[in-house]
Coordinates of C-alpha atoms and ligand atoms in Angstrom, one line a residue:
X1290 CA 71.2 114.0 125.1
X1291 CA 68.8 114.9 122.3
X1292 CA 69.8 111.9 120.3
X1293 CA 70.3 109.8 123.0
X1294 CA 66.0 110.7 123.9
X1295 CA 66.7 111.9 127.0
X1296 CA 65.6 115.3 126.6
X1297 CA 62.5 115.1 124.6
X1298 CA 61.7 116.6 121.3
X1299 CA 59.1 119.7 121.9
X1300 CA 60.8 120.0 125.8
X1301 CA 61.6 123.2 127.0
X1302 CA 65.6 124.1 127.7
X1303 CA 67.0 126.4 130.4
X1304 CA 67.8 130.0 129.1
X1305 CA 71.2 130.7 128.4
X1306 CA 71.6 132.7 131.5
X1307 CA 70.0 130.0 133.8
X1308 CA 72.2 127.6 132.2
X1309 CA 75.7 129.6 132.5
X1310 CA 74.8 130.4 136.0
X1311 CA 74.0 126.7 136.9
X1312 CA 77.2 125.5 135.6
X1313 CA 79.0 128.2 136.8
X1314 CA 80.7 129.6 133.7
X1315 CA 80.5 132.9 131.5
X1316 CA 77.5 133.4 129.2
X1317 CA 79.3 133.4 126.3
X1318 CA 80.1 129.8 125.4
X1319 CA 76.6 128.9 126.3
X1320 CA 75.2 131.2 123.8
X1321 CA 77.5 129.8 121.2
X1322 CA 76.2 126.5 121.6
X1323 CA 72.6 127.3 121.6
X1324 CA 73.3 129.3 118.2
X1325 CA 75.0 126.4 117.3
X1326 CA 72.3 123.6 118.0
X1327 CA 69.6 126.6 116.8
X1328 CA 71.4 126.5 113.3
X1329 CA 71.5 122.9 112.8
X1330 CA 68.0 122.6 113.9
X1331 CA 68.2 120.8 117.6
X1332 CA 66.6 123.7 118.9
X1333 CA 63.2 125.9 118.0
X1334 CA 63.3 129.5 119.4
X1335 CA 59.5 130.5 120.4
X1336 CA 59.2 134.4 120.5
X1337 CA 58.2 135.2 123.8
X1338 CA 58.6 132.0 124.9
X1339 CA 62.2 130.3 125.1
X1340 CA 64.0 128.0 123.3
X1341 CA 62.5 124.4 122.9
X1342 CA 64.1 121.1 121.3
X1343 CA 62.9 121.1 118.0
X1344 CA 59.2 119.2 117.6
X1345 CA 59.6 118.2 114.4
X1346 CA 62.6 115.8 115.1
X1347 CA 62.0 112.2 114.3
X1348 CA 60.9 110.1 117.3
X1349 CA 62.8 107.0 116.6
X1350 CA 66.1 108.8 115.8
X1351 CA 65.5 110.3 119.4
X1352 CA 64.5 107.1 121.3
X1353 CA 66.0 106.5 124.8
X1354 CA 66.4 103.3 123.6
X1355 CA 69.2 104.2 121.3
X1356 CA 71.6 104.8 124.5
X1357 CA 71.6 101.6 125.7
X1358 CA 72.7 99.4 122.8
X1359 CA 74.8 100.2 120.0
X1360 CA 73.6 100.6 116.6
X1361 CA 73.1 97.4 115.3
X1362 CA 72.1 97.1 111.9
X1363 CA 68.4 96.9 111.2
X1364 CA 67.7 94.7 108.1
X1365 CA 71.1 93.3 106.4
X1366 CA 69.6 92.6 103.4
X1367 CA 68.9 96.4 103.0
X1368 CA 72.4 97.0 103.3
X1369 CA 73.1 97.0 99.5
X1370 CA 77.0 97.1 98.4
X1371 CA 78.6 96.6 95.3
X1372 CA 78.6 93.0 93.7
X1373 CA 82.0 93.3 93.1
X1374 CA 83.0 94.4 96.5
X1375 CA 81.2 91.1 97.1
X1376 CA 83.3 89.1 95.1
X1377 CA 86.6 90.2 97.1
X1378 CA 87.6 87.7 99.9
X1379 CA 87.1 88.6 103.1
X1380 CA 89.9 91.2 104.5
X1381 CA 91.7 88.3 106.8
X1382 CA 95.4 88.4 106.5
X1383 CA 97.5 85.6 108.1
X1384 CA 99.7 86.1 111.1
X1385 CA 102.5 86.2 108.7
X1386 CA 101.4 89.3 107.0
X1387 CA 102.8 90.9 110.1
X1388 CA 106.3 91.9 108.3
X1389 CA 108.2 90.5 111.4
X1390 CA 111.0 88.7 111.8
X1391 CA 113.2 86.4 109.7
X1392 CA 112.0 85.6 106.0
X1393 CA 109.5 88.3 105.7
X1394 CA 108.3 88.8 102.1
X1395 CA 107.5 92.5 101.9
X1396 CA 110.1 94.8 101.7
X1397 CA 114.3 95.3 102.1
X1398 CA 117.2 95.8 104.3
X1399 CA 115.4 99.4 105.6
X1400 CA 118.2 99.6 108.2
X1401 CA 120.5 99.6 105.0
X1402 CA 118.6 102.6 103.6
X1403 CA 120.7 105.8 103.5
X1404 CA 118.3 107.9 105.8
X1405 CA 120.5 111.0 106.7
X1406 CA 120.6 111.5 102.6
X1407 CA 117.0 111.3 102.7
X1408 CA 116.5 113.2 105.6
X1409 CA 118.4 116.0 104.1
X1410 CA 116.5 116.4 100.8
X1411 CA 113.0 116.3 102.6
X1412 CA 114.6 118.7 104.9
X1413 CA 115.5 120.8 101.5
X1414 CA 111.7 120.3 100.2
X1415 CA 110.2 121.2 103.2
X1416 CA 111.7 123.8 104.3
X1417 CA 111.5 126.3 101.4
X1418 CA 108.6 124.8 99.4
X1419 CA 108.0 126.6 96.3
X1420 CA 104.1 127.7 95.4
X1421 CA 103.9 125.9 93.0
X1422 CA 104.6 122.7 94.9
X1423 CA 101.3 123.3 97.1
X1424 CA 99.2 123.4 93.6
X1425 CA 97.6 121.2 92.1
X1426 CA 99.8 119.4 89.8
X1427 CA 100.2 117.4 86.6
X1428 CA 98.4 114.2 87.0
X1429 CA 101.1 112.3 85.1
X1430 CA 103.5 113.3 88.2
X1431 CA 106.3 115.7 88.7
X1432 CA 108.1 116.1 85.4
X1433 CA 111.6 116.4 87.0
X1434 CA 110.8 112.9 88.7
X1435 CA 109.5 111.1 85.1
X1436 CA 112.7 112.4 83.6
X1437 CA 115.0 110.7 85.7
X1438 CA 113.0 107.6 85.6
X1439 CA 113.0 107.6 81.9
X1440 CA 116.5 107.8 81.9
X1441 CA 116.6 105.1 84.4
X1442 CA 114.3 103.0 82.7
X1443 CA 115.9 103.4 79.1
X1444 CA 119.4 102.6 80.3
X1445 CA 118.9 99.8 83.0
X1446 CA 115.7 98.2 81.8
X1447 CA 115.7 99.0 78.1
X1448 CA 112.3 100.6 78.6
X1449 CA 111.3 102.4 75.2
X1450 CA 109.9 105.4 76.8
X1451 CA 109.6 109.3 77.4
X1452 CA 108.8 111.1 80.7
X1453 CA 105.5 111.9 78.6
X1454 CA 104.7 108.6 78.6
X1455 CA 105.1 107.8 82.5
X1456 CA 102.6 108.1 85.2
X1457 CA 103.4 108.2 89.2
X1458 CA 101.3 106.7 91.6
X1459 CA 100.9 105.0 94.4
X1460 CA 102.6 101.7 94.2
X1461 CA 102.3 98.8 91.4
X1462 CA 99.0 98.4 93.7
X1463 CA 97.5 101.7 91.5
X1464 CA 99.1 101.3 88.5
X1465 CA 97.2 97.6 87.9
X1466 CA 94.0 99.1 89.5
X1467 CA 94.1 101.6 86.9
X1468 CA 95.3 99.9 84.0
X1469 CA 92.5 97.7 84.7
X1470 CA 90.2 100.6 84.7
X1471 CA 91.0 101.9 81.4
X1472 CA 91.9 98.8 79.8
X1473 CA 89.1 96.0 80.9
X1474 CA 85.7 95.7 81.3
X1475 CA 83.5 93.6 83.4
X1476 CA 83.3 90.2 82.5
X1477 CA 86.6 90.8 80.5
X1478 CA 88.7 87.8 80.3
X1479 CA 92.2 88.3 81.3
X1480 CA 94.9 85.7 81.7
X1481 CA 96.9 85.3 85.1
X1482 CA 99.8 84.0 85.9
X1483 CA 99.3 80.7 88.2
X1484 CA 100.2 80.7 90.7
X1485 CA 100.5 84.2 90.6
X1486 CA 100.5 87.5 92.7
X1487 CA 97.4 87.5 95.1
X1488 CA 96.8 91.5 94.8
X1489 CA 96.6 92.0 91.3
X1490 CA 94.1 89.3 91.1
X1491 CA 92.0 91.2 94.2
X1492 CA 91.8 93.7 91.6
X1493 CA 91.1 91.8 88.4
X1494 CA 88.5 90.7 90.6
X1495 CA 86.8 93.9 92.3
X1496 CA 86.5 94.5 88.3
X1497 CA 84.1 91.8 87.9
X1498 CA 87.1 90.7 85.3
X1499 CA 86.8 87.0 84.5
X1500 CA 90.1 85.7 85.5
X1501 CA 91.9 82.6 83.3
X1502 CA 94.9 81.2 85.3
X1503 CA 97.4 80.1 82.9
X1504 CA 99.9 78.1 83.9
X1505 CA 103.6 79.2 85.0
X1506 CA 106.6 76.7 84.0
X1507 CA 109.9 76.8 83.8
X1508 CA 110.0 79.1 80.8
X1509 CA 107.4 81.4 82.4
X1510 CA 103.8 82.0 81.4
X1511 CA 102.9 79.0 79.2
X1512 CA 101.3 81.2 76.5
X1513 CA 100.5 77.7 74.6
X1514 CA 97.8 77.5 77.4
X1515 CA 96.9 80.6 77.4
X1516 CA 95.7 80.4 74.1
X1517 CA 94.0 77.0 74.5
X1518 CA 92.3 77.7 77.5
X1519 CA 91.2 81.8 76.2
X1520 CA 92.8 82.9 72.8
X1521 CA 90.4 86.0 72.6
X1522 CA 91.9 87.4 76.2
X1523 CA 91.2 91.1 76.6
X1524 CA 94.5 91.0 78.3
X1525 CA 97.5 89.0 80.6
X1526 CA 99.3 90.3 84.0
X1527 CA 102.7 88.7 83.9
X1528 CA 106.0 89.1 85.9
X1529 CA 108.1 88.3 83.4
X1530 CA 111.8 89.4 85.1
X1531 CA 111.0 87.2 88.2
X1532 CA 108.0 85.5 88.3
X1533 CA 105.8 86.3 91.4
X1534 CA 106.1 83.5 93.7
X1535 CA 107.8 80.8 91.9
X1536 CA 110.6 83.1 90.4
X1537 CA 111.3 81.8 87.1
X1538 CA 112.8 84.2 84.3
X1539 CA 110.6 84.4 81.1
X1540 CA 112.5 83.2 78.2
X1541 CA 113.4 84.9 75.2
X1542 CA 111.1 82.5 72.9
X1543 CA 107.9 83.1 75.3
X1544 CA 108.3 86.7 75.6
X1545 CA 107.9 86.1 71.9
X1546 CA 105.2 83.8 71.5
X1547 CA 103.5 86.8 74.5
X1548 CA 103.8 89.6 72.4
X1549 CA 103.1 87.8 69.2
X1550 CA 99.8 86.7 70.8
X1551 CA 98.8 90.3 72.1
X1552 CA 99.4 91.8 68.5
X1553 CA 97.4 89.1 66.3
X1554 CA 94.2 89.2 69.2
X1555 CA 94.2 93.0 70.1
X1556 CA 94.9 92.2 73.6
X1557 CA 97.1 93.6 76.1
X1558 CA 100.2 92.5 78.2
X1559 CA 100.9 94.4 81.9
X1560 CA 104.3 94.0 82.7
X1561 CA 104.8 93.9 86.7
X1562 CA 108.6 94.7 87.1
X1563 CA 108.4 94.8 90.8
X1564 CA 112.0 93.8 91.7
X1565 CA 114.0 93.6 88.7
X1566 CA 117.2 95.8 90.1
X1567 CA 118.3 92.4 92.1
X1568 CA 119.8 89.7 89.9
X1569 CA 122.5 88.1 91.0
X1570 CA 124.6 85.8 88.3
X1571 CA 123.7 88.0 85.2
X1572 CA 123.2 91.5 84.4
X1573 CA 119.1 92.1 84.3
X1574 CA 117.3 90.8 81.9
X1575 CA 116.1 93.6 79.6
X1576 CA 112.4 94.6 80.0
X1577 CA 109.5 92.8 77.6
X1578 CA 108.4 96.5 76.9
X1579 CA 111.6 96.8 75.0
X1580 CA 111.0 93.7 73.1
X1581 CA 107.3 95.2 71.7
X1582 CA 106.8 96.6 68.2
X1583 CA 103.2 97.2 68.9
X1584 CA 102.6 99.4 71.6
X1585 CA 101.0 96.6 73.5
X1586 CA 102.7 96.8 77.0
X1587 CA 101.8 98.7 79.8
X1588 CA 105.2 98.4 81.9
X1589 CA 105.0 99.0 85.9
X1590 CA 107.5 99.6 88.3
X1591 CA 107.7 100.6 91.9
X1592 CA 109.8 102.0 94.5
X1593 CA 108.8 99.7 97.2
X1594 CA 111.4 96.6 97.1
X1595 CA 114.3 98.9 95.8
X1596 CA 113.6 101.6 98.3
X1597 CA 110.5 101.2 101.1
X1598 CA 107.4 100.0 100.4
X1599 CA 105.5 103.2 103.0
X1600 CA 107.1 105.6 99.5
X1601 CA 103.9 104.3 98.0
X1602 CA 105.4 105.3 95.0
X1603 CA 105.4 103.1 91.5
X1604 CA 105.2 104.8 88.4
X1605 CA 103.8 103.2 84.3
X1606 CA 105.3 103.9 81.0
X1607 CA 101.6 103.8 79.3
X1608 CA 101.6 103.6 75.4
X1609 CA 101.7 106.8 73.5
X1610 CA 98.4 106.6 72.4
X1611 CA 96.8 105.8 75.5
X1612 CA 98.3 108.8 77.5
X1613 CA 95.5 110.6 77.4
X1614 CA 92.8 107.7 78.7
X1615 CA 95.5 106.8 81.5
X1616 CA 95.3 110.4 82.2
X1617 CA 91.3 111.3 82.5
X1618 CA 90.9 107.8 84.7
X1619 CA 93.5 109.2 86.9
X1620 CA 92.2 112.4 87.2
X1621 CA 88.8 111.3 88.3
X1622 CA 90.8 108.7 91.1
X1623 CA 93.1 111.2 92.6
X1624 CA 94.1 114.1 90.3
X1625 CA 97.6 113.5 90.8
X1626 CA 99.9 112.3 92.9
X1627 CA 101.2 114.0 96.3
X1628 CA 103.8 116.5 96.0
X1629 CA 106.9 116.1 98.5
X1630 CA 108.3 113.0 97.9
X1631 CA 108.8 112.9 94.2
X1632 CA 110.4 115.9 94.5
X1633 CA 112.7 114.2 97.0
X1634 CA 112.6 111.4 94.9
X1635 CA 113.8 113.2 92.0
X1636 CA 116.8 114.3 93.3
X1637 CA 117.7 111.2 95.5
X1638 CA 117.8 109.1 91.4
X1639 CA 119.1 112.2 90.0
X1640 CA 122.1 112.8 92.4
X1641 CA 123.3 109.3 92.1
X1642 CA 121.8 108.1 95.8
X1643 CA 119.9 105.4 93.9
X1644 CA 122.1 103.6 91.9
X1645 CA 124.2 103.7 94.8
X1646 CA 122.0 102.0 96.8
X1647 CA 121.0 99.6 94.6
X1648 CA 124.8 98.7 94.0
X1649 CA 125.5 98.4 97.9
X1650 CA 122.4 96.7 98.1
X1651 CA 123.0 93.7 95.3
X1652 CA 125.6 92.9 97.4
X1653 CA 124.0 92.3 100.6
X1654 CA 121.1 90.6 99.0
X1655 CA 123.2 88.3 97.4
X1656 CA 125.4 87.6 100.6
X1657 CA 122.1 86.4 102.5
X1658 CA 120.6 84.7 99.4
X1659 CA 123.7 82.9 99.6
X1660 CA 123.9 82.2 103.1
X1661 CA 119.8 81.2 102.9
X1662 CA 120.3 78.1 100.1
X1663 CA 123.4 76.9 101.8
X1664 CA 121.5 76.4 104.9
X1665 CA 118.8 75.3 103.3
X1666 CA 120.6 72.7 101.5
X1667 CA 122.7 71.7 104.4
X1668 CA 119.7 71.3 106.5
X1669 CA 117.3 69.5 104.0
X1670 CA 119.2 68.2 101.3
X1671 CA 116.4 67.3 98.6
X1672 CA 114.1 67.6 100.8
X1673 CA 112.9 70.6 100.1
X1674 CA 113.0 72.3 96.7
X1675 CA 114.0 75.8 96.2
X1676 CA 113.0 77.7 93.5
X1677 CA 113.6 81.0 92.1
X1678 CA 117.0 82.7 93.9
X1679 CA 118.4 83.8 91.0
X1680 CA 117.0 87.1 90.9
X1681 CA 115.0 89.1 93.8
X1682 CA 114.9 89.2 97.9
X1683 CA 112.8 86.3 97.9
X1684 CA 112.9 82.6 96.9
X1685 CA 110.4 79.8 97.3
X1686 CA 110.5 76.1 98.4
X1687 CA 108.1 73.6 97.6
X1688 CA 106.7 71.0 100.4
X1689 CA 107.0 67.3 99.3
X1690 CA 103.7 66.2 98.4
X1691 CA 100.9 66.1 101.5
X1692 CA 102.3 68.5 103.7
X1693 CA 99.5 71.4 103.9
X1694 CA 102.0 74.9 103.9
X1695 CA 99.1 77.4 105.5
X1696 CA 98.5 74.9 108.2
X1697 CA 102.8 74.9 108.7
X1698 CA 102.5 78.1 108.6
X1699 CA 99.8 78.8 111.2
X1700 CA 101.6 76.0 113.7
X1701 CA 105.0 78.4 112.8
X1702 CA 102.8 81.7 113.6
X1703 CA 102.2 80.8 117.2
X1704 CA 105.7 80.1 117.6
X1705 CA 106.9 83.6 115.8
X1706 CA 108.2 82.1 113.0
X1707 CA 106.2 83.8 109.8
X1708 CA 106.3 82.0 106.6
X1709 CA 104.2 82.7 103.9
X1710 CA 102.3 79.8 102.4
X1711 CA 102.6 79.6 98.7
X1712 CA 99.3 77.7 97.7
X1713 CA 96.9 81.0 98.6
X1714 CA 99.0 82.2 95.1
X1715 CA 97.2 80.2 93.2
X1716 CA 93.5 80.4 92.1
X1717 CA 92.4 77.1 91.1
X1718 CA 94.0 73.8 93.5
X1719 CA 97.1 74.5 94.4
X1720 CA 99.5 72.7 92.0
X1721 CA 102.6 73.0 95.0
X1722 CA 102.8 73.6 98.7
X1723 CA 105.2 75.6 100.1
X1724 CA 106.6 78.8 101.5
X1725 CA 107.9 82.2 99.8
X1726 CA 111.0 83.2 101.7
X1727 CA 112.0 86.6 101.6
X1728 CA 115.9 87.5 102.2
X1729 CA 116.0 90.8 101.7
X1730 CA 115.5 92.1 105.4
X1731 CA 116.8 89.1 107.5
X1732 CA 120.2 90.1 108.6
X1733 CA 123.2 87.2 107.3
X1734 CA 123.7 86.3 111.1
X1735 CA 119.6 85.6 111.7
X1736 CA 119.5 83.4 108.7
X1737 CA 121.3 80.1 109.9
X1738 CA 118.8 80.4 113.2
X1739 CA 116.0 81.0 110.8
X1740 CA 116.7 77.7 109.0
X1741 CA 117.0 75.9 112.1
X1742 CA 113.8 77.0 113.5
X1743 CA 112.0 75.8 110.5
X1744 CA 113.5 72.7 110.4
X1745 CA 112.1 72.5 113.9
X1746 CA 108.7 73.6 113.2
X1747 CA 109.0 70.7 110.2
X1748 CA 110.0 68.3 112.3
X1749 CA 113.4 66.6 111.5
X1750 CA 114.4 66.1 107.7
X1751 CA 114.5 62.5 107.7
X1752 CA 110.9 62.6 108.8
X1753 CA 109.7 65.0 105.3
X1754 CA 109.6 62.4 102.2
X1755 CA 111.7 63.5 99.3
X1756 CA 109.9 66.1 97.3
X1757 CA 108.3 65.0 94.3
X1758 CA 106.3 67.9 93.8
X1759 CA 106.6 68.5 89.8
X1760 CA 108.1 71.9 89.7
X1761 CA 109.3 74.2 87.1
X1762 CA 112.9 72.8 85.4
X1763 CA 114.7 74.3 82.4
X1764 CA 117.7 74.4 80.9
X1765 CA 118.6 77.9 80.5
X1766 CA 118.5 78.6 83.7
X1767 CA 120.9 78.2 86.6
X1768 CA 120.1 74.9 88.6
X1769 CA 117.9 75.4 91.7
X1770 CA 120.9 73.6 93.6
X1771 CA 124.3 75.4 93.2
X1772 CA 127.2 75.8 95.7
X1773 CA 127.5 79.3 97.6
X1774 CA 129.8 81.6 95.5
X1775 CA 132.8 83.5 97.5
X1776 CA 131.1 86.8 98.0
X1777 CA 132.0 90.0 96.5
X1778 CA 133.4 92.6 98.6
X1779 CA 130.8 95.1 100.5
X1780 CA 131.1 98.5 99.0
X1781 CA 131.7 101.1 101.4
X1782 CA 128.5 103.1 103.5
X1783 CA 126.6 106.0 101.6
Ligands
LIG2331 C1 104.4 90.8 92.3 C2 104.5 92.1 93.1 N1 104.3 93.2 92.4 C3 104.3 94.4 93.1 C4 104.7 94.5 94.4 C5 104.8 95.9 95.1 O1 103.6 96.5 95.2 P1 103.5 98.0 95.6 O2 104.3 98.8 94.6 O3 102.1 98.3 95.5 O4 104.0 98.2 97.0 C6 105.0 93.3 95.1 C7 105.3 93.4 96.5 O5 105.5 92.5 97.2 C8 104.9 92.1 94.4 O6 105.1 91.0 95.1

């Protein structure tokens, strides 16, 4: 009521007794809140006189005014934030950001997810926790978790690397934010991959980093371009296992031509590995970490498409001699990450749960990324192209030229059918139209339905021209078109 105005600075206020007898209830609480409102300066006690609503309170933080409206901001241009945080795009995410429904892009089979073995270990973590676990802790992570993943990372990945040289944090989403802290400065010019993954430019960009798109073809990043367009690059974001959208495999000669690049102009190369367990008609391809002689590399990996994305839990493998600036940036962000589940974590990789998983889980991937291009293909022929199912829980198709994918998209929304438009992924005009499908969490029998519905929302195929849309092609890679393999046999249920 003070704030509000309607009891006036300077007024007079009931005694406490007066007051508890009015509203009928014990003394005590009433004198609590009068020392209360005394001690944060509301109320002024006059000796001899009462208690009085402090004079000296400001009259237009007390008009009655104030109770009718809301605040409103006085004067915008006094509301001063960051120029960076200016440069972001506005926080608007598309009705297929929703992660409903068939083809969403953002995380697994969760249903597949062996939850009473994870239930168990948190149960075994959180019921005795040890002191030491409600500490502080190292800022690198929990040591038992970065020796698994080291072991992981050497054997699956060929990831040079000690637990002393890994980080955990909060997703690939904190390991680019703070690679780009230690690494970049504003205005630093950075190459990225177009089209390319929208987040890890939001970043680039809150850093006031100058971003160069450099185009992706079918052999990857074209580093040729890179060079053209920026050779003195402070740095370049690539996916090079499974290019984020358009899901081409870097090869052999460009990861090459990358690293060879990064050594002669000091710059240096951040390897998002986001999804790499998932390849489907070769082992994976070994990490470009692995391939680097000079400690140029910052590799990043994350739990979120091989486990759940809600883990928030990536982890870096940072070069030996930038441990120690990796781990003074982090300690002023966070100080280190939470306890509980990388200790689950730990033991979930370390008791065999994960490569498990993963096993069972290339499998059923690779059933419904089966079952998704065969009804593709049977649906649209050449119609539409699809791109990148080799590896991952997504693919992408391209739109035949003049068919706008957000505005698709948007007619799809309203009748629940969520596809992600691909031309936001790219930062100059978009070079393709078309949708990112993921496959990883629509069940085998949704798929064919799936298809169907956007084939409806398309209209019928022999209404969509044949694409022309210029797209990534190479030799050395599987063709986009291929007939669905038998499938293996499912393993049997954690
Ligand atoms: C290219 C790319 N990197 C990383 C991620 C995962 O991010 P995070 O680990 O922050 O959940 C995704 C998720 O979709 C992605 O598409």
């Amino acid at each position: 009521m003070i704030v509000a105005g309607s009891i006036g600075s300077g007024q007079q206020i009931p005694s406490t007794r007066t007051l508890a007898s009015e509203l009928g209830i014990s003394r005590i609480p009433v004198l609590n809140a009068y020392a209360q409102l005394l001690a944060e300066g509301y109320f002024e006690a006059r000796v001899g006189a009462g208690t009085f609503v402090c004079s000296s309170l400001p009259e237009q933080a007390t008009h009655p005014e104030k109770s009718r409206k809301s605040w409103v901001p006085e004067n915008l241009a006094r509301r001063c934030v960051a120029r960076t945080a200016r440069m972001l795009p506005r926080f608007e995410r598309g009705p297929w950001a929703r992660h409903e429904g068939a083809f969403d892009l953002s995380q697994g089979a969760l249903d597949e997810f062996p939850h009473k073995v994870w239930a168990n270990l948190l149960a075994r973590h959180s019921r005795n926790p040890l002191t030491s676990s409600l500490g502080y802790g190292d800022s690198r992570g929990l040591r038992r978790l970065r020796e698994v993943i080291a072991i992981y990372l050497r054997t699956s990945r060929a990831v040079r690397c000690e637990p002393q040289q890994i980080m955990i944090v909060s997703g690939s989403q904190q390991a680019v934010n703070l690679s780009t802290r230690v690494l970049l400065d504003p205005g630093s010019p950075v190459w990225m991959e177009e089209p390319g993954y929208w987040l890890a430019r939001h970043v680039l960009m809150a850093a006031g980093c100058r971003i160069v798109p450099v185009p992706v073809d079918a052999e990857g990043l074209d580093v040729t371009a890179g060079i053209r367009r920026c050779r003195t690059a402070r740095a370049a974001f690539v996916t090079p296992s499974h290019q984020f959208p358009l899901g081409v495999t870097m090869s052999a000669a460009r990861r090459l031509r990358l690293l060879d690049w990064a050594r002669s102009a000091g710059a240096w190369i951040v390897e998002d590995d986001y999804d790499s367990e998932y390849r489907y008609q070769s082992k994976p391809v070994a990490s470009l970490q692995g391939l680097d002689e000079a400690s140029r590399v910052i590799y990043i990996g994350t739990f979120s498409k091989v486990l759940f994305p809600s883990l928030r839990i990536g982890y870096l493998v940072v070069p030996p001699d930038l441990v120690d600036r990796f781990l003074s940036m982090r300690y002023a962000m966070d100080i280190n990450p939470p306890h509980l589940y990388q200790a689950v974590l730990a033991d979930f990789i370390g008791e065999g749960h994960f490569s498990r998983h993963i096993r069972r889980m290339r499998t059923l991937y690779n059933e419904r990324r089966t079952l998704l291009v065969d009804s593709l293909q049977r649906t649209f022929g050449s119609r539409l192209r699809i791109l990148g199912d080799m590896a991952g829980m997504h693919l992408t198709v391209t739109l035949p030229n003049g068919l706008n994918d957000s505005e698709i998209a948007n007619r799809a929304a309203r009748e629940s059918l969520w596809l992600w438009p691909l031309s936001p992924s790219y930062i100059a005009k978009a070079a393709a139209h078309g949708f990112i499908l993921g496959f990883g969490s629509t069940a085998s029998s949704e798929i064919p339905r799936a298809v169907e519905h956007l084939r409806a929302v398309l209209g019928p195929p022999e209404g969509i021209p044949t694409s022309k849309t210029e797209m990534p092609r190479t030799a050395h890679h599987a063709p986009y078109f291929r007939r669905p393999r038998r499938l293996p046999r499912r393993s049997g249920l954690t």
